[in-house]
Amino acid sequence: MWKQWRAVVLGAIFVVCLMTAALFYENGQSVTTNGEAKVEAEQTGPKYVALTFDDGPRAETTSVLLEGLQQRGVKATFFLIGEQIPGNEWLVQWMAESGHQIGSHTFTHLRIQGSNQDTVLQEINKTEVLLTSILGEGKYWLRPPYGLIDEKQKKLIKTPMVYWSIDPEDWKTLNTSQIVEHVCSRVENGDIILLHDFYPTSVEAALQIVDRLQDKGYEFVTVEELLWLSGTQPQAGKLYRNAWEER
């Protein structure tokens, strides 16, 4: 009799285990080899990221990038150095006509942090004057060179500012595959990715990143669109590192 009851009990336990395992998998959970439950959270809904490019425009590389982005239906954000613009006005117009966001990276790539107020304002104003002469009046958001700006200086800025949440240091490695792997292995919904359209390796990396992330369901938008889509209302003098967080 005991053997019969033991068989019944063991059978019941086995059925319960099977049902529990089924529930785990149904809820997107699995069990690791060491027996610990691991929740595999799946991203639901659209995933948005913003590609940003500094230090342009440069005819040889920016033109290749714009062509590649256009073929992929992707919009990005360009932070331009003022002294790079003369002679490259056609690239700035191409950016605008393609729906890209255009911002300022100062006139000479000035390190704003530690600079005096007049110099900072002059650097920003000179670039905005150039952009206005090409594109008309608009709000040209600022990316401070090196991402550095004093708290007091933030009060001088009349537009939102943009930092980043992913930086593969493409200017240092000059290695396309390393740049691509760095970005694609770290990217999350709402990220702002920093690249430079000044280097051929970065341009090629950017297009490969787009291809890989589009296959994973990511959509590429401008920084301004990224913030609005995430429910963040951009404010002047604020420095944004991703879709939700300030720096």
mmCIF file of C-alpha atoms in Angstrom:
data_model
loop_
_atom_site.group_PDB
_atom_site.id
_atom_site.type_symbol
_atom_site.label_atom_id
_atom_site.label_comp_id
_atom_site.label_asym_id
_atom_site.label_seq_id
_atom_site.Cartn_x
_atom_site.Cartn_y
_atom_site.Cartn_z
ATOM 1 C CA MET A 1 0.000 0.000 0.000
ATOM 2 C CA TRP A 2 2.792 2.460 0.917
ATOM 3 C CA LYS A 3 4.536 1.828 -2.396
ATOM 4 C CA GLN A 4 1.307 2.619 -4.227
ATOM 5 C CA TRP A 5 0.774 5.876 -2.292
ATOM 6 C CA ARG A 6 4.421 6.858 -2.816
ATOM 7 C CA ALA A 7 4.003 6.359 -6.567
ATOM 8 C CA VAL A 8 0.888 8.511 -6.547
ATOM 9 C CA VAL A 9 2.613 11.280 -4.568
ATOM 10 C CA LEU A 10 5.703 11.264 -6.785
ATOM 11 C CA GLY A 11 3.498 11.361 -9.853
ATOM 12 C CA ALA A 12 1.620 14.357 -8.515
ATOM 13 C CA ILE A 13 4.864 16.159 -7.713
ATOM 14 C CA PHE A 14 6.098 15.492 -11.247
ATOM 15 C CA VAL A 15 2.915 16.955 -12.748
ATOM 16 C CA VAL A 16 3.193 20.062 -10.538
ATOM 17 C CA CYS A 17 6.822 20.539 -11.633
ATOM 18 C CA LEU A 18 5.833 20.312 -15.278
ATOM 19 C CA MET A 19 3.044 22.855 -14.802
ATOM 20 C CA THR A 20 5.382 25.222 -12.942
ATOM 21 C CA ALA A 21 8.008 24.978 -15.672
ATOM 22 C CA ALA A 22 5.359 25.681 -18.295
ATOM 23 C CA LEU A 23 4.248 28.776 -16.417
ATOM 24 C CA PHE A 24 7.849 30.004 -16.173
ATOM 25 C CA TYR A 25 8.332 29.783 -19.920
ATOM 26 C CA GLU A 26 4.907 31.254 -20.635
ATOM 27 C CA ASN A 27 5.808 34.340 -18.601
ATOM 28 C CA GLY A 28 9.105 34.834 -20.405
ATOM 29 C CA GLN A 29 11.204 33.189 -17.631
ATOM 30 C CA SER A 30 13.739 30.378 -17.787
ATOM 31 C CA VAL A 31 15.877 28.481 -15.284
ATOM 32 C CA THR A 32 19.645 28.787 -15.435
ATOM 33 C CA THR A 33 21.992 25.833 -14.998
ATOM 34 C CA ASN A 34 22.627 26.758 -11.354
ATOM 35 C CA GLY A 35 18.895 26.627 -10.650
ATOM 36 C CA GLU A 36 18.316 30.367 -10.338
ATOM 37 C CA ALA A 37 15.327 31.853 -12.131
ATOM 38 C CA LYS A 38 16.243 34.334 -14.820
ATOM 39 C CA VAL A 39 13.655 36.781 -16.150
ATOM 40 C CA GLU A 40 14.066 37.500 -19.827
ATOM 41 C CA ALA A 41 12.355 40.856 -20.187
ATOM 42 C CA GLU A 42 11.248 41.449 -23.726
ATOM 43 C CA GLN A 43 10.960 44.984 -25.002
ATOM 44 C CA THR A 44 7.410 45.672 -26.079
ATOM 45 C CA GLY A 45 6.479 48.447 -28.455
ATOM 46 C CA PRO A 46 8.837 50.548 -30.566
ATOM 47 C CA LYS A 47 12.465 51.064 -29.559
ATOM 48 C CA TYR A 48 13.876 54.478 -30.412
ATOM 49 C CA VAL A 49 17.499 55.629 -30.560
ATOM 50 C CA ALA A 50 19.217 58.758 -31.834
ATOM 51 C CA LEU A 51 22.387 58.747 -33.916
ATOM 52 C CA THR A 52 24.372 61.964 -33.473
ATOM 53 C CA PHE A 53 27.415 63.182 -35.374
ATOM 54 C CA ASP A 54 29.970 65.801 -34.333
ATOM 55 C CA ASP A 55 32.718 67.831 -36.014
ATOM 56 C CA GLY A 56 31.315 68.092 -39.537
ATOM 57 C CA PRO A 57 30.481 68.921 -42.151
ATOM 58 C CA ARG A 58 33.235 67.377 -44.234
ATOM 59 C CA ALA A 59 32.509 66.851 -47.928
ATOM 60 C CA GLU A 60 34.388 63.566 -48.402
ATOM 61 C CA THR A 61 32.750 61.757 -45.496
ATOM 62 C CA THR A 62 29.511 63.557 -44.634
ATOM 63 C CA SER A 63 28.236 63.165 -48.208
ATOM 64 C CA VAL A 64 28.741 59.385 -48.036
ATOM 65 C CA LEU A 65 26.947 59.269 -44.703
ATOM 66 C CA LEU A 66 23.991 61.332 -45.917
ATOM 67 C CA GLU A 67 23.603 59.112 -48.956
ATOM 68 C CA GLY A 68 23.681 55.969 -46.811
ATOM 69 C CA LEU A 69 21.172 57.312 -44.294
ATOM 70 C CA GLN A 70 18.870 58.408 -47.103
ATOM 71 C CA GLN A 71 18.928 54.924 -48.620
ATOM 72 C CA ARG A 72 17.935 53.465 -45.238
ATOM 73 C CA GLY A 73 15.255 56.026 -44.460
ATOM 74 C CA VAL A 74 17.060 57.113 -41.303
ATOM 75 C CA LYS A 75 17.142 60.528 -39.643
ATOM 76 C CA ALA A 76 20.033 61.653 -37.434
ATOM 77 C CA THR A 77 21.280 64.757 -35.629
ATOM 78 C CA PHE A 78 24.356 66.711 -36.737
ATOM 79 C CA PHE A 79 26.262 69.098 -34.478
ATOM 80 C CA LEU A 80 28.283 71.284 -36.808
ATOM 81 C CA ILE A 81 31.463 73.251 -36.224
ATOM 82 C CA GLY A 82 30.946 76.734 -37.600
ATOM 83 C CA GLU A 83 34.324 77.088 -39.279
ATOM 84 C CA GLN A 84 33.644 73.835 -41.185
ATOM 85 C CA ILE A 85 30.519 75.240 -42.833
ATOM 86 C CA PRO A 86 31.892 77.697 -45.461
ATOM 87 C CA GLY A 87 32.205 75.771 -48.725
ATOM 88 C CA ASN A 88 29.994 72.996 -47.373
ATOM 89 C CA GLU A 89 26.688 74.858 -47.355
ATOM 90 C CA TRP A 90 25.275 72.311 -49.794
ATOM 91 C CA LEU A 91 25.778 69.592 -47.193
ATOM 92 C CA VAL A 92 23.903 71.603 -44.584
ATOM 93 C CA GLN A 93 21.023 72.085 -47.014
ATOM 94 C CA TRP A 94 21.058 68.363 -47.826
ATOM 95 C CA MET A 95 20.815 67.558 -44.104
ATOM 96 C CA ALA A 96 17.821 69.829 -43.661
ATOM 97 C CA GLU A 97 16.042 68.592 -46.787
ATOM 98 C CA SER A 98 16.493 65.004 -45.575
ATOM 99 C CA GLY A 99 14.811 65.742 -42.251
ATOM 100 C CA HIS A 100 17.907 65.592 -40.072
ATOM 101 C CA GLN A 101 18.207 67.788 -37.000
ATOM 102 C CA ILE A 102 21.003 70.342 -37.192
ATOM 103 C CA GLY A 103 22.708 71.846 -34.181
ATOM 104 C CA SER A 104 25.811 73.741 -33.118
ATOM 105 C CA HIS A 105 29.137 72.399 -31.872
ATOM 106 C CA THR A 106 30.470 75.974 -31.445
ATOM 107 C CA PHE A 107 32.482 77.800 -34.088
ATOM 108 C CA THR A 108 35.993 76.473 -33.367
ATOM 109 C CA HIS A 109 35.257 73.435 -31.156
ATOM 110 C CA LEU A 110 35.887 75.608 -28.126
ATOM 111 C CA ARG A 111 36.085 73.979 -24.727
ATOM 112 C CA ILE A 112 33.221 75.918 -23.153
ATOM 113 C CA GLN A 113 33.943 74.832 -19.607
ATOM 114 C CA GLY A 114 36.280 77.395 -18.080
ATOM 115 C CA SER A 115 35.904 79.903 -20.909
ATOM 116 C CA ASN A 116 34.629 83.412 -20.247
ATOM 117 C CA GLN A 117 31.025 84.355 -20.956
ATOM 118 C CA ASP A 118 31.702 86.638 -23.923
ATOM 119 C CA THR A 119 33.812 84.020 -25.699
ATOM 120 C CA VAL A 120 31.185 81.343 -25.200
ATOM 121 C CA LEU A 121 28.377 83.509 -26.526
ATOM 122 C CA GLN A 122 30.459 84.597 -29.512
ATOM 123 C CA GLU A 123 31.305 80.993 -30.427
ATOM 124 C CA ILE A 124 27.665 79.970 -30.307
ATOM 125 C CA ASN A 125 26.365 83.077 -32.061
ATOM 126 C CA LYS A 126 28.780 82.873 -34.994
ATOM 127 C CA THR A 127 27.676 79.329 -35.785
ATOM 128 C CA GLU A 128 23.990 80.181 -35.400
ATOM 129 C CA VAL A 129 24.394 83.138 -37.773
ATOM 130 C CA LEU A 130 25.887 80.843 -40.403
ATOM 131 C CA LEU A 131 23.141 78.245 -39.986
ATOM 132 C CA THR A 132 20.452 80.924 -40.135
ATOM 133 C CA SER A 133 21.916 82.335 -43.346
ATOM 134 C CA ILE A 134 21.587 78.898 -44.943
ATOM 135 C CA LEU A 135 18.445 77.473 -43.355
ATOM 136 C CA GLY A 136 16.588 80.435 -41.930
ATOM 137 C CA GLU A 137 15.510 81.096 -38.361
ATOM 138 C CA GLY A 138 15.381 78.094 -36.069
ATOM 139 C CA LYS A 139 16.430 76.627 -32.765
ATOM 140 C CA TYR A 140 19.870 75.117 -33.252
ATOM 141 C CA TRP A 141 20.502 72.935 -30.220
ATOM 142 C CA LEU A 142 23.993 72.893 -28.750
ATOM 143 C CA ARG A 143 26.376 70.069 -28.037
ATOM 144 C CA PRO A 144 29.191 71.495 -25.892
ATOM 145 C CA PRO A 145 32.555 70.222 -27.156
ATOM 146 C CA TYR A 146 33.754 67.337 -24.965
ATOM 147 C CA GLY A 147 30.305 67.442 -23.363
ATOM 148 C CA LEU A 148 31.598 69.905 -20.772
ATOM 149 C CA ILE A 149 29.877 73.028 -19.517
ATOM 150 C CA ASP A 150 29.739 74.742 -16.119
ATOM 151 C CA GLU A 151 26.454 74.976 -14.238
ATOM 152 C CA LYS A 152 26.587 78.777 -14.390
ATOM 153 C CA GLN A 153 27.235 78.667 -18.130
ATOM 154 C CA LYS A 154 24.127 76.532 -18.706
ATOM 155 C CA LYS A 155 22.059 79.608 -17.846
ATOM 156 C CA LEU A 156 23.536 81.389 -20.878
ATOM 157 C CA ILE A 157 22.255 78.781 -23.328
ATOM 158 C CA LYS A 158 18.929 79.551 -24.985
ATOM 159 C CA THR A 159 18.348 76.072 -26.428
ATOM 160 C CA PRO A 160 18.398 72.496 -25.093
ATOM 161 C CA MET A 161 21.809 70.813 -25.083
ATOM 162 C CA VAL A 162 22.729 67.249 -25.963
ATOM 163 C CA TYR A 163 25.181 64.878 -24.281
ATOM 164 C CA TRP A 164 25.220 61.120 -25.023
ATOM 165 C CA SER A 165 24.730 57.724 -23.383
ATOM 166 C CA ILE A 166 26.895 55.623 -25.738
ATOM 167 C CA ASP A 167 30.375 56.719 -26.812
ATOM 168 C CA PRO A 168 32.539 54.169 -28.694
ATOM 169 C CA GLU A 169 35.369 56.731 -28.954
ATOM 170 C CA ASP A 170 35.375 56.265 -32.703
ATOM 171 C CA TRP A 171 37.835 59.148 -33.114
ATOM 172 C CA LYS A 172 40.375 57.162 -31.114
ATOM 173 C CA THR A 173 39.972 53.601 -32.360
ATOM 174 C CA LEU A 174 39.364 54.397 -36.061
ATOM 175 C CA ASN A 175 38.244 50.761 -36.253
ATOM 176 C CA THR A 176 34.879 50.126 -37.864
ATOM 177 C CA SER A 177 34.212 46.673 -36.390
ATOM 178 C CA GLN A 178 35.124 47.782 -32.854
ATOM 179 C CA ILE A 179 32.827 50.790 -33.107
ATOM 180 C CA VAL A 180 29.934 48.680 -34.349
ATOM 181 C CA GLU A 181 30.384 46.055 -31.664
ATOM 182 C CA HIS A 182 30.689 48.634 -28.884
ATOM 183 C CA VAL A 183 27.423 50.305 -29.857
ATOM 184 C CA CYS A 184 25.358 47.245 -30.728
ATOM 185 C CA SER A 185 26.333 45.347 -27.581
ATOM 186 C CA ARG A 186 25.297 48.210 -25.285
ATOM 187 C CA VAL A 187 22.401 49.980 -26.966
ATOM 188 C CA GLU A 188 19.053 50.318 -25.223
ATOM 189 C CA ASN A 189 15.802 52.055 -25.956
ATOM 190 C CA GLY A 190 16.198 55.832 -25.568
ATOM 191 C CA ASP A 191 19.969 55.972 -26.072
ATOM 192 C CA ILE A 192 21.831 58.843 -27.719
ATOM 193 C CA ILE A 193 24.817 57.523 -29.684
ATOM 194 C CA LEU A 194 27.885 59.704 -30.255
ATOM 195 C CA LEU A 195 29.835 59.375 -33.522
ATOM 196 C CA HIS A 196 31.833 61.698 -35.779
ATOM 197 C CA ASP A 197 31.146 62.116 -39.496
ATOM 198 C CA PHE A 198 34.707 63.339 -39.938
ATOM 199 C CA TYR A 199 36.194 59.826 -40.256
ATOM 200 C CA PRO A 200 35.538 57.221 -42.996
ATOM 201 C CA THR A 201 35.675 54.423 -40.398
ATOM 202 C CA SER A 202 32.938 56.132 -38.383
ATOM 203 C CA VAL A 203 30.720 56.636 -41.430
ATOM 204 C CA GLU A 204 30.973 52.964 -42.368
ATOM 205 C CA ALA A 205 30.370 51.968 -38.746
ATOM 206 C CA ALA A 206 27.284 54.171 -38.554
ATOM 207 C CA LEU A 207 25.691 52.515 -41.573
ATOM 208 C CA GLN A 208 26.466 49.036 -40.237
ATOM 209 C CA ILE A 209 24.990 50.021 -36.866
ATOM 210 C CA VAL A 210 21.806 51.161 -38.598
ATOM 211 C CA ASP A 211 21.517 47.875 -40.491
ATOM 212 C CA ARG A 212 22.040 45.742 -37.393
ATOM 213 C CA LEU A 213 19.761 47.702 -35.096
ATOM 214 C CA GLN A 214 16.976 48.019 -37.647
ATOM 215 C CA ASP A 215 17.018 44.226 -37.856
ATOM 216 C CA LYS A 216 16.486 44.205 -34.071
ATOM 217 C CA GLY A 217 13.483 46.481 -34.307
ATOM 218 C CA TYR A 218 15.080 49.826 -33.462
ATOM 219 C CA GLU A 219 13.855 53.021 -35.086
ATOM 220 C CA PHE A 220 16.208 55.966 -35.642
ATOM 221 C CA VAL A 221 14.947 59.461 -34.858
ATOM 222 C CA THR A 222 16.429 62.879 -34.218
ATOM 223 C CA VAL A 223 17.288 63.854 -30.647
ATOM 224 C CA GLU A 224 14.374 66.261 -30.507
ATOM 225 C CA GLU A 225 11.999 63.537 -31.671
ATOM 226 C CA LEU A 226 13.525 61.072 -29.198
ATOM 227 C CA LEU A 227 12.786 63.333 -26.242
ATOM 228 C CA TRP A 228 9.250 64.132 -27.339
ATOM 229 C CA LEU A 229 8.443 60.484 -28.069
ATOM 230 C CA SER A 230 9.654 59.601 -24.576
ATOM 231 C CA GLY A 231 7.514 62.236 -22.913
ATOM 232 C CA THR A 232 10.393 64.594 -22.152
ATOM 233 C CA GLN A 233 9.763 68.254 -22.905
ATOM 234 C CA PRO A 234 13.113 69.769 -24.001
ATOM 235 C CA GLN A 235 14.113 72.850 -22.040
ATOM 236 C CA ALA A 236 16.716 75.530 -22.716
ATOM 237 C CA GLY A 237 19.903 75.189 -20.701
ATOM 238 C CA LYS A 238 19.307 71.503 -19.910
ATOM 239 C CA LEU A 239 21.893 68.900 -20.974
ATOM 240 C CA TYR A 240 20.292 65.580 -21.963
ATOM 241 C CA ARG A 241 22.215 62.294 -21.917
ATOM 242 C CA ASN A 242 19.379 60.083 -23.151
ATOM 243 C CA ALA A 243 15.646 60.252 -23.700
ATOM 244 C CA TRP A 244 14.845 60.820 -20.015
ATOM 245 C CA GLU A 245 17.938 61.809 -18.061
ATOM 246 C CA GLU A 246 19.819 65.060 -17.706
ATOM 247 C CA ARG A 247 23.518 65.329 -17.054
#
